[in-house]
Every structure is written in structure tokens, then in C-alpha cells.
Short mmCIF file of C-alpha atoms and ligand atoms in Angstrom, two decimals:
data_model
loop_
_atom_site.label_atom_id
_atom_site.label_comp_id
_atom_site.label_asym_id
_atom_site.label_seq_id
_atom_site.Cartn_x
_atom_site.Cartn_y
_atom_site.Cartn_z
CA UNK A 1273 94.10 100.73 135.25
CA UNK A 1274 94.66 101.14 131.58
CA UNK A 1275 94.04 97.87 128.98
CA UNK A 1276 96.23 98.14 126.37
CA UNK A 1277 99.84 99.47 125.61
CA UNK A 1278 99.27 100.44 122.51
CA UNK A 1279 100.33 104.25 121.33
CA UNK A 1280 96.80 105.42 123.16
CA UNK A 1281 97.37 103.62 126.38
CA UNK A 1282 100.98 104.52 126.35
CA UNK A 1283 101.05 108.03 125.87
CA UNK A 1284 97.81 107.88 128.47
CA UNK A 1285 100.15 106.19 131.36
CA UNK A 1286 102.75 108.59 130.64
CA UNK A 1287 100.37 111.60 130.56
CA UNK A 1288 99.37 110.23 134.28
CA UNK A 1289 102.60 109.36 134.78
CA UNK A 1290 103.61 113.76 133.97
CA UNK A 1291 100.87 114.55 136.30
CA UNK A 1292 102.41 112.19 139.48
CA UNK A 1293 100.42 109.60 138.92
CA UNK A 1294 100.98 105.58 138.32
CA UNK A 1295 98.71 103.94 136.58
CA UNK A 1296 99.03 100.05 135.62
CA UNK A 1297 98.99 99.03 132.37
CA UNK A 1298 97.64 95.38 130.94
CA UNK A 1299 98.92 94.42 127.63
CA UNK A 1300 98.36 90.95 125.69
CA UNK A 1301 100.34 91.87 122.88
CA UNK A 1302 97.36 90.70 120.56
CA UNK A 1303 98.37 90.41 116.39
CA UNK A 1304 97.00 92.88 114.38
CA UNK A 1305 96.60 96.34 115.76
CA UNK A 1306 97.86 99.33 114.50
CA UNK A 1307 100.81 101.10 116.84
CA UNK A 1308 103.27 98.04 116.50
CA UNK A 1309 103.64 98.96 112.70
CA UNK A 1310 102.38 102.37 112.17
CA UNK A 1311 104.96 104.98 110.54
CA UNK A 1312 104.36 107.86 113.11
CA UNK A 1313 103.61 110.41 110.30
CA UNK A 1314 102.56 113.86 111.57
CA UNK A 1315 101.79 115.47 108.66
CA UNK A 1316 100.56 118.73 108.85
CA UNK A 1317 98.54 119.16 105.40
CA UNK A 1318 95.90 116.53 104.78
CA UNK A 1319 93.29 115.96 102.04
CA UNK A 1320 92.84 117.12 98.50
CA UNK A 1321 92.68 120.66 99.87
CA UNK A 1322 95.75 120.57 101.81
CA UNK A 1323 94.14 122.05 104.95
CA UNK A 1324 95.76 121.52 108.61
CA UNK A 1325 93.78 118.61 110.69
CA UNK A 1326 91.00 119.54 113.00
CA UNK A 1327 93.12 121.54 116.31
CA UNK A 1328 96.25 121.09 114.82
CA UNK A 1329 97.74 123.88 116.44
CA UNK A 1330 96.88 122.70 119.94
CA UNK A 1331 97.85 119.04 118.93
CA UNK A 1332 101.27 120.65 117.94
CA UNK A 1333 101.16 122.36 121.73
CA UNK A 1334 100.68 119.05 123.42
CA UNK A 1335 103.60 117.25 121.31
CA UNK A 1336 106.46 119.45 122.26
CA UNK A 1337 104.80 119.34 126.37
CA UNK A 1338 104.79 115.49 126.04
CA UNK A 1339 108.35 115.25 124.05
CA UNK A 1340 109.64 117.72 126.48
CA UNK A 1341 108.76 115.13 129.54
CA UNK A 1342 109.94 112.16 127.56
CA UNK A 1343 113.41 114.08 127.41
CA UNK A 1344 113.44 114.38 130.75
CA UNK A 1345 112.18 111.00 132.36
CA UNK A 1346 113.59 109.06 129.46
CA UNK A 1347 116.38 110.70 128.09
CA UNK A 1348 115.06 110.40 124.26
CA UNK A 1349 112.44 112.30 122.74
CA UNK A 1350 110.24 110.62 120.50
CA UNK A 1351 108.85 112.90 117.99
CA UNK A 1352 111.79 114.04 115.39
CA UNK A 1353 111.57 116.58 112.53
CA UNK A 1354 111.26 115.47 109.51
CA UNK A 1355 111.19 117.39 105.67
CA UNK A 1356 108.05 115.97 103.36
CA UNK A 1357 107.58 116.64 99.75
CA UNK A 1358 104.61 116.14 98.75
CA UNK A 1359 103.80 115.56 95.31
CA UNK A 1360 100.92 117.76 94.30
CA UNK A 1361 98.51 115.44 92.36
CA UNK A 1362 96.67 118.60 90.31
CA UNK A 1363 97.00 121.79 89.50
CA UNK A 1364 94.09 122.63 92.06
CA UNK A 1365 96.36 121.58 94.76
CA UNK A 1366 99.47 123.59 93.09
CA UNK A 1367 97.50 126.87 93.02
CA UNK A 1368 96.12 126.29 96.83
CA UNK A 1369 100.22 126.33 97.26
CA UNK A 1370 100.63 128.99 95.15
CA UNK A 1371 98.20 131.32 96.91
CA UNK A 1372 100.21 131.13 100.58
CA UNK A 1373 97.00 131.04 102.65
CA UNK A 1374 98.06 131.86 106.12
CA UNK A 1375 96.74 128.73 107.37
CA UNK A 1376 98.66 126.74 105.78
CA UNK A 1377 102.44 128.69 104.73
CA UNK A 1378 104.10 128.50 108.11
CA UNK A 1379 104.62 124.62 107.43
CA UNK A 1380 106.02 125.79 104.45
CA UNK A 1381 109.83 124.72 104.55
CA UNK A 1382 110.24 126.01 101.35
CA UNK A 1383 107.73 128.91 99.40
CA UNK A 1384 108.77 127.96 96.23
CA UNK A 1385 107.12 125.16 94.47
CA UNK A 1386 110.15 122.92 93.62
CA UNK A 1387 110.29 121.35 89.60
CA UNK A 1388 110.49 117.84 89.36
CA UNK A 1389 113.72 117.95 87.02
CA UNK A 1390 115.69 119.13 89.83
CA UNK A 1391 114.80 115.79 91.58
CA UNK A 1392 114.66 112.14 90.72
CA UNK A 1393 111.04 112.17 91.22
CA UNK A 1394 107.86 112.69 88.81
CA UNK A 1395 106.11 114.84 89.63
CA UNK A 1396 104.00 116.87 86.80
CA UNK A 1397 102.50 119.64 89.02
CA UNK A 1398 105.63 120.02 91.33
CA UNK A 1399 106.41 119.64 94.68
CA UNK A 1400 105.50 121.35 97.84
CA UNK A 1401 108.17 121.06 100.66
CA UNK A 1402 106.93 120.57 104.19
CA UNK A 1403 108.02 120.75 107.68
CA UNK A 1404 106.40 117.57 109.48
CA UNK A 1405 106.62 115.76 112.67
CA UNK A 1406 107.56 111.97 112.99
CA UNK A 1407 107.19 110.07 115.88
CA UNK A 1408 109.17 106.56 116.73
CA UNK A 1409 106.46 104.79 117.71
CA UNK A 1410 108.18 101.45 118.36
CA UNK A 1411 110.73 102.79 120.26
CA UNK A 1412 108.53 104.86 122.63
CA UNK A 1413 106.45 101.97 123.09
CA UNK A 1414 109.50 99.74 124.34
CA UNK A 1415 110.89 103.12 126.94
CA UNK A 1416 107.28 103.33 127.99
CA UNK A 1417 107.32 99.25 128.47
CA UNK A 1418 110.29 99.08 130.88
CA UNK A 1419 109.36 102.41 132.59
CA UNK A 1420 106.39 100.34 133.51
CA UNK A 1421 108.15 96.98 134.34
CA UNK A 1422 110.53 98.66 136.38
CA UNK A 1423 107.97 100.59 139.06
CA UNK A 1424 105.75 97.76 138.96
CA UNK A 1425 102.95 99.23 136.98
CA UNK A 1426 103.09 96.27 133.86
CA UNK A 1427 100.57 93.69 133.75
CA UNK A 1428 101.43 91.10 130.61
CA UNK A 1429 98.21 89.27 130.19
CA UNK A 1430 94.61 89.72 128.41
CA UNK A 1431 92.39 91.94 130.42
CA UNK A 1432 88.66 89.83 130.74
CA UNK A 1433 87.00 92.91 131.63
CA UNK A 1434 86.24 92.37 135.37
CA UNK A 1435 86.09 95.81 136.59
CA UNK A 1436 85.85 95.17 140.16
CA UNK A 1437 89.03 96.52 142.62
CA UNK A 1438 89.85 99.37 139.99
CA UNK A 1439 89.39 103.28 140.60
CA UNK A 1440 89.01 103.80 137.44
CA UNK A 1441 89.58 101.49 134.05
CA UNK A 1442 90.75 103.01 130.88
CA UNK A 1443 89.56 100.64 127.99
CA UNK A 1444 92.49 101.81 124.74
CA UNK A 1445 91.75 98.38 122.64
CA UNK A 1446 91.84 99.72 119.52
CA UNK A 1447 89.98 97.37 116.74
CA UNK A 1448 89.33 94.86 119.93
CA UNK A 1449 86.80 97.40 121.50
CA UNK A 1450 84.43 95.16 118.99
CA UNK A 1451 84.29 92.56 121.75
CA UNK A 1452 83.98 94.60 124.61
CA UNK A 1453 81.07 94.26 126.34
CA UNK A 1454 80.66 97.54 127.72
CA UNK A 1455 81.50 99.62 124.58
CA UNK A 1456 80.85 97.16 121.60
CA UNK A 1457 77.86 99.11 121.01
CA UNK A 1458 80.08 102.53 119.70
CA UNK A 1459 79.87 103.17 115.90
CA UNK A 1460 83.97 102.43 115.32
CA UNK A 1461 84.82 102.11 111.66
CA UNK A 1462 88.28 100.14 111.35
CA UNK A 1463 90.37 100.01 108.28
CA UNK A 1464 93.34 97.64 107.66
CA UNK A 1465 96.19 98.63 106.23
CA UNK A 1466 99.55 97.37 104.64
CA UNK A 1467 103.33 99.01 105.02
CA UNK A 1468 106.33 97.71 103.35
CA UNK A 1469 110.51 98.04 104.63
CA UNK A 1470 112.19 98.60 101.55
CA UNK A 1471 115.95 98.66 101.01
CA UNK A 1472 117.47 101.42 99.55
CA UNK A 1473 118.39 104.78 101.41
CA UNK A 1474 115.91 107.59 100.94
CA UNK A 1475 117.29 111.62 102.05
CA UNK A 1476 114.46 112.64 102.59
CA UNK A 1477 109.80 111.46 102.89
CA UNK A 1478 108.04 111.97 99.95
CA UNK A 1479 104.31 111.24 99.83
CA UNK A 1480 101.45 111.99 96.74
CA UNK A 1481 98.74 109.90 99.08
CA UNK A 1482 101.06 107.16 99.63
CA UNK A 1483 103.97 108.02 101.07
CA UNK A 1484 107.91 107.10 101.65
CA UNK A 1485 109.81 107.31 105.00
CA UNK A 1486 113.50 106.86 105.81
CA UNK A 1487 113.61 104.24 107.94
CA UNK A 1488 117.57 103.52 108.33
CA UNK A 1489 120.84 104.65 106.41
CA UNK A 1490 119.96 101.99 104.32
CA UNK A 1491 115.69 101.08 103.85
CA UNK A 1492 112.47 103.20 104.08
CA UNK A 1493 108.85 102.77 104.99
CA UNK A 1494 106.09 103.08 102.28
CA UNK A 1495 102.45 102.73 102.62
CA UNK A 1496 99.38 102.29 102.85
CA UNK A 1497 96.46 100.82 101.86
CA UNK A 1498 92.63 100.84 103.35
CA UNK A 1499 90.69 97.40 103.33
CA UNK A 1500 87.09 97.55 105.50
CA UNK A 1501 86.98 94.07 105.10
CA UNK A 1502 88.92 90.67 106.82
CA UNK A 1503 90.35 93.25 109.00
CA UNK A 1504 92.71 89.77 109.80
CA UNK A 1505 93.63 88.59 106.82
CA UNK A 1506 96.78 90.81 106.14
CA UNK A 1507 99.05 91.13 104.70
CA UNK A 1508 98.46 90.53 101.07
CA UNK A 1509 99.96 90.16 97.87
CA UNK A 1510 97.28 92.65 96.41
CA UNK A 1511 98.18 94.86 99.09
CA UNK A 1512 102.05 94.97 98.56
CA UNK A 1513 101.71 95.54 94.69
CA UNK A 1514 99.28 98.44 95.37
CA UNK A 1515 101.88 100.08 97.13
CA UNK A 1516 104.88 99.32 94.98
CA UNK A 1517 102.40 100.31 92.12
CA UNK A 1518 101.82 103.89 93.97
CA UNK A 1519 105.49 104.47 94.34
CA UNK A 1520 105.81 104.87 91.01
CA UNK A 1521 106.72 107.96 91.48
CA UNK A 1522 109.49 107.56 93.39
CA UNK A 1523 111.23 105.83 89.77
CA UNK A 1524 113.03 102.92 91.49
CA UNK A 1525 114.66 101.03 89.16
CA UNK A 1526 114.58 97.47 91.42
CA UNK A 1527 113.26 96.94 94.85
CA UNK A 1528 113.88 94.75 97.63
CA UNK A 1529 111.48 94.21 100.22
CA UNK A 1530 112.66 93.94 103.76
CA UNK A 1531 109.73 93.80 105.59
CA UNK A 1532 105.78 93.52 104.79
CA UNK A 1533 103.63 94.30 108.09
CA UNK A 1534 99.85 94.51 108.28
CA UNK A 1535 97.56 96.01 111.31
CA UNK A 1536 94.13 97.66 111.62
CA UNK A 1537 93.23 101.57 112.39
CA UNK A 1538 90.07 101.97 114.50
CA UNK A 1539 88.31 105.00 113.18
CA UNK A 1540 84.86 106.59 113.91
CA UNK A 1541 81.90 106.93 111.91
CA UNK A 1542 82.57 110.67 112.29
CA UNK A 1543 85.92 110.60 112.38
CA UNK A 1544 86.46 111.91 116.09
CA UNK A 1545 87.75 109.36 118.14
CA UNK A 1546 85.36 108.46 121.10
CA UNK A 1547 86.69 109.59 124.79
CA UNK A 1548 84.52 109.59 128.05
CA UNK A 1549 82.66 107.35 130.69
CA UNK A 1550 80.60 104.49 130.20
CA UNK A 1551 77.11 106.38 130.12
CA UNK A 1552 75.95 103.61 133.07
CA UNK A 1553 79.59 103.68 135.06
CA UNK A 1554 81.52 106.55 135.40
CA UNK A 1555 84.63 104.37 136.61
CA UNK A 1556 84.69 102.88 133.24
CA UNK A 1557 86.48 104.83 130.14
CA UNK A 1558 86.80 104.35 126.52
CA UNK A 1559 89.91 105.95 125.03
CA UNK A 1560 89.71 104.97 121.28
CA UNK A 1561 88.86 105.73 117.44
CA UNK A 1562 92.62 107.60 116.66
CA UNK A 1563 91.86 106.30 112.93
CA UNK A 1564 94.92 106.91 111.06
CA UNK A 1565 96.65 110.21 113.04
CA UNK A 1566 97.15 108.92 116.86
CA UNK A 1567 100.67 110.38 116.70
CA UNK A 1568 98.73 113.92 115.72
CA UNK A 1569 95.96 113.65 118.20
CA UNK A 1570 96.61 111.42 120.97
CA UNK A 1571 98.94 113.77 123.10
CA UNK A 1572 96.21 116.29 122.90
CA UNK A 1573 93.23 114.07 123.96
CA UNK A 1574 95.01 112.38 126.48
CA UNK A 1575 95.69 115.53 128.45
CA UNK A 1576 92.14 116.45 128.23
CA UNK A 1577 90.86 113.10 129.48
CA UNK A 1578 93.90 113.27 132.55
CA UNK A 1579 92.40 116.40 133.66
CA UNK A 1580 89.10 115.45 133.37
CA UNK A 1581 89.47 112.60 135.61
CA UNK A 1582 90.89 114.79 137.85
CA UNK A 1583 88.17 117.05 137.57
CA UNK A 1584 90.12 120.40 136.30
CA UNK A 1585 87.91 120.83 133.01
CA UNK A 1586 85.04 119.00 131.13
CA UNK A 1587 85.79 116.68 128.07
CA UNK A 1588 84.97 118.40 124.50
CA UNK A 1589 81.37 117.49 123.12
CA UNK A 1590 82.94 116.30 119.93
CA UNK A 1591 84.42 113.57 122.32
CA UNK A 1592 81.49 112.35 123.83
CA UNK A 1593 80.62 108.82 123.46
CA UNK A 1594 76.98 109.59 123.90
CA UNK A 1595 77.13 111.30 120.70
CA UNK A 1596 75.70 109.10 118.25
CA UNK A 1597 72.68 108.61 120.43
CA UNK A 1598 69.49 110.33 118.45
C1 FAD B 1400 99.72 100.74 108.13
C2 FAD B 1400 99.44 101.82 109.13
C3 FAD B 1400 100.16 103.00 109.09
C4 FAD B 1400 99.89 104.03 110.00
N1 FAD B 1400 100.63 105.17 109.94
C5 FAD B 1400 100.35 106.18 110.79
C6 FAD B 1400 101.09 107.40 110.71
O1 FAD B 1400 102.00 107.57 109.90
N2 FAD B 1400 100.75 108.40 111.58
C7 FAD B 1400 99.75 108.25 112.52
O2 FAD B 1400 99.48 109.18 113.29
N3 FAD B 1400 99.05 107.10 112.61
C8 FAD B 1400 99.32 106.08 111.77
N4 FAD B 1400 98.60 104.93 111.85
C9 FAD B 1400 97.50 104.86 112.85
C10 FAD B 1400 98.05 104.61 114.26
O3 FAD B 1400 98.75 103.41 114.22
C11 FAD B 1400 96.88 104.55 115.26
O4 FAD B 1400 96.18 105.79 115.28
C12 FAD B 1400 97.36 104.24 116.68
O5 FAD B 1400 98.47 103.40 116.68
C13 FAD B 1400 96.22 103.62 117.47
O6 FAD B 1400 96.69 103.21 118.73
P1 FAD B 1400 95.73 102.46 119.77
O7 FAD B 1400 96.53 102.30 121.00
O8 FAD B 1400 94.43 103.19 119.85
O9 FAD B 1400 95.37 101.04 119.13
P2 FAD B 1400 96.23 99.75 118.85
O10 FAD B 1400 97.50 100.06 118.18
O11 FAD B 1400 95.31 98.82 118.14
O12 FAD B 1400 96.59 99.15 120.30
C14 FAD B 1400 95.68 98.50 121.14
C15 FAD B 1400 96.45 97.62 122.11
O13 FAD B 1400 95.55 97.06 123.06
C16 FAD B 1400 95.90 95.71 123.32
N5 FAD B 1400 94.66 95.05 123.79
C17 FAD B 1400 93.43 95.07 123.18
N6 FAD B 1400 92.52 94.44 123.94
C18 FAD B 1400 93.17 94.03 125.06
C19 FAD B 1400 92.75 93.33 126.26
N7 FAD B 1400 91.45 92.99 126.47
N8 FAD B 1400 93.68 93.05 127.20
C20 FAD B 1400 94.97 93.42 127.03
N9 FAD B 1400 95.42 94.10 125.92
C21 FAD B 1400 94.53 94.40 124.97
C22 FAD B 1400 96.44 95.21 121.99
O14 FAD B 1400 97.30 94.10 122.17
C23 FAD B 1400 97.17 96.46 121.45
O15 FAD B 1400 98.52 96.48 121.84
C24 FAD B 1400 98.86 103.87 110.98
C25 FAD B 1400 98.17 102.66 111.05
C26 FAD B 1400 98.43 101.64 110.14
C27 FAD B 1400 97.66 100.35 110.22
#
């Protein structure tokens, strides 16, 4: 049994569902959490340095396995490629460009560092170009819905966390794993953030820190912001300028907003996300803490937990929910 259909519990049930196995799924479809809004960005430089996330490579691995399946069993695959230029914010981040470090150039989609006057953009220190991943998150979750509906595995309704009559339960809550009672006690760090629809046709995403995604022939998506506090409250006026402030870049003369959408990331106070037994019941799993890059990591870590439930390898230390215990 897995609670929650978000983009953790989803691509969980169809990572059992690749290995032969059904698991049920209980959703409550509960207002703010993160997958039913988030962009899908897989964005292989992050940070002022530019450096690839943490096992990128074998994140990268596990996407094209997973999209591969989804092909098959759905007839759609999920992740798409996508072109990013990113806006270098210094000339620090310029030179790391410059200097091609091996790590880093084979997501180069272009070497040279492009001048902003032979875009529309600003862009004072140039622009790198970028091969990236995006994955349709909304759609996937709605094939993953009916895939579930359809063999009988969907259970619409809040899960009260009785565990009895369960092999195993697989908590993936996201923020909500505040109020469960057997993993309440984890250090999670949520965040809220903001996204905005906005009408006008964009060829290609663009981000300097906040970024712009074609959405449509006709709007993109551009966000976000990062609130610790009234993780509920969105969205917000405040929150919707920031981000139109932040696109200045982008030198739109007039903007219409379609859409304005707010939901809440559950991080970790180390930024790993937190995967493994309850220390007291080993029937009892918390899948969680994806932060902001579950469409980068959660293929990966949901294979590992899959075959650690079915006792082909140990989960990563890193993982460990006992972690934080000194
Ligand atoms: C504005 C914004 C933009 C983002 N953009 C990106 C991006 O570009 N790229 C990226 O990789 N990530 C992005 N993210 C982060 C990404 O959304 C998360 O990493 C991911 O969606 C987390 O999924 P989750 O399933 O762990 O949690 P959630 O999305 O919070 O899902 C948890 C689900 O569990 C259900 N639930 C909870 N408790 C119960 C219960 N007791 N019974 C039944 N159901 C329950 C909820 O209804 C919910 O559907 C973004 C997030 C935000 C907020």
C-alpha cells in the first residue's frame, strides 16, 4: 500500500508496477502539495557554481529506464527534451562556462557563450545554452491515475494511518508527513512556493534563478519563490510580483496572467530526502523530502527502495532515516 499519488507515490507504483507488482494507491487529493503544480524542470546545472546535482548521472540512467516503460505500458513518455538558456548572473559563472570542465560540457547544447544582442533577452554576462529534461508531471499523474482505477489498485480517500492488513505501507505525504504519527519526528524542512501561467508563446526556457517554461503554443510557466512560513497561505500578491519582478529579463512589454498556483516542497534539513523503514516496524516506509528536484531524483530512489523491499541490495546511508539520530 502506498499513501499518496503524488509524483513520489506515482512513479513508486509504477516502479512496482515495472517489476510485476500491484501495489494500491490511497490518494485524498489534499490542497497544497507540490506535484499538482510543479514545472517538471530537470535541469542539469544547479547553484552559483553550475555543478551537476548529487548522482546525476545515475538519476539520468533511471529516467530513460522509467520513460522507456511508460512508452510501453502507456503509450506516452513523460519526460521530453527541452533547450534552457540560462542567463549567467556574473562573470564567475561565465568563466566556469568558459573553462569546459568535463563535468559539466556534455550538457552543453551549444560551446559558445551566446551575446544577448542576438536575443530579446538581457543578459550582461551572456548566455549558456543547455540540454535539459522536462517532465509532464500532470499528465503522468492522470495515466498513472486510470492505470490504477482500471486494475483496481486506486483507493480515493484519506489514509488514517491504521497499518493493520498491509504487507507493507509506503507513507509519500509530502508536507503532510508533519502529522504522521509514525514519522512526524523526521527533520523535513518545507518551502512554499508560487508559479504563474502567463500568455504569450515562449520558443524556447530561459532561467537566471527564476525561470520560464513553454507551457502551450500560446502561455509559459514562470517561477518560483521560497516562503518557510504559512506554508498555506498561498498564493500571494507579494509572491506573483516577485516573479514578474524576476522576469525582468525576459523584457515583456505587457503580461497577462493565466494562471497563479501555489503548493509546498518538502525538503530535508540535509537536503537528502529520507527513504527507509520505520526504525520500530519494518512494514512501515517513509518515501519523502524530494525538496525541489523529484522529477531529477525520484526515478532513481524509487528503484533503490523497490529492490530493497525485495531484498536485491541495501538502501544508501545517505537515505537512512535514522540519520539524524546523534
Ligand atoms: C512551485 C513549485 C515548482 C516546482 N518545480 C519543480 C521542477 O521544475 N522540477 C522538479 O523536479 N521539482 C519541482 N518542484 C518540486 C516537486 O513538485 C516535488 O519534488 C515533488 O512533486 C514532490 O512529490 P511528493 O509526491 O513527494 O509530494 P506531494 O506533491 O506533496 O504529494 C503528496 C500527495 O500525498 C497525498 N496525501 C498526503 N497525505 C495523505 C493521506 N494521509 N492520505 C491520502 N493521501 C495523502 C496528497 O494529497 C498529495 O497528493 C516544484 C515545487 C513547487 C512547489
Amino acid at each position: 500500500m502506498i499513501v499518496g499519488h503524488g509524483l513520489a507515490g506515482a512513479i513508486l507504483a509504477q516502479t512496482f508496477a515495472k517489476h510485476g507488482i500491484n501495489a494500491h494507491v490511497v490518494e485524498a487529493n489534499l490542497p497544497h502539495h507540490a506535484s499538482p503544480i510543479a514545472a517538471g524542470l530537470v535541469n542539469p546545472l544547479i547553484g552559483p557554481k553550475l555543478n551537476p546535482p548529487f548522482d546525476f548521472e545515475k538519476c539520468l540512467q533511471e529516467i530513460h529506464r522509467l520513460n522507456d516503460f511508460f512508452s510501453r505500458k502507456f503509450g506516452e513518455s513523460f519526460y521530453e527534451n527541452l533547450s534552457l538558456h540560462r542567463i549567467f548572473r556574473n562573470q564567475e559563472q561565465a568563466n566556469i562556462w568558459k573553462s569546459n570542465p568535463s563535468k559539466i560540457s556534455h550538457f552543453y547544447e551549444k560551446v559558445e557563450i551566446v551575446d544577448s544582442k542576438e536575443t530579446t533577452m538581457t543578459a550582461p554576462f551572456g548566455i549558456g545554452i543547455t540540454k535539459c529534461l522536462r517532465l509532464r508531471i500532470q499528465s503522468f499523474l492522470e495515466f498513472s491515475k486510470h492505470s490504477l482505477i482500471e486494475s483496481d489498485h486506486w483507493i480515493q480517500g484519506f489514509h488514517n494511518y491504521d497499518t493493520q492488513g498491509y504487507d507493507f505501507i509506503i507513507f509519500c505525504e509530502g508536507f503532510r508527513s508533519a502529522q504522521n504519527p509514525w514519522f512526524s519526528y523526521l527533520p523535513f524542512a518545507p518551502v512554499r512556493g508560487e508559479i504563474l501561467e502567463i500568455q504569450k508563446k515562449l520558443l524556447f526556457a530561459a532561467s537566471n534563478g527564476t525561470w520560464a517554461i513553454p507551457q502551450s503554443s500560446t502561455s509559459f510557466l514562470a517561477g518560483s519563490t521560497w516562503d518557510h512560513s504559512g506554508l498555506e497561505k498561498g498564493p500571494t500578491s507579494e509572491g506573483k510580483k516577485k516573479i514578474l519582478n524576476d522576469l525582468d529579463f525576459l523584457n515583456l512589454n505587457s503580461v497577462e496572467v493565466l494562471s497563479h498556483l501555489s503548493g509546498v516542497r518538502n525538503g530535508t534539513l540535509d537536503r537528502n530526502p529520507i527513504i527507509g523503514p520505520h526504525p520500530e516496524n519494518q512494514k512501515i516506509f517513509i518515501f519523502n523530502g524530494f525538496g525541489s528536484r523529484g522529477a531529477t531524483t525520484i526515478p532513481l530512489y524509487a528503484m533503490k527502495l523497490v529492490e530493497f523491499i525485495l531484498g536485491k541490495s541495501p538502501l544508501p546511508e545517505h537515505l537512512n532515516p535514522n540519520r539524524f539520530e546523534s
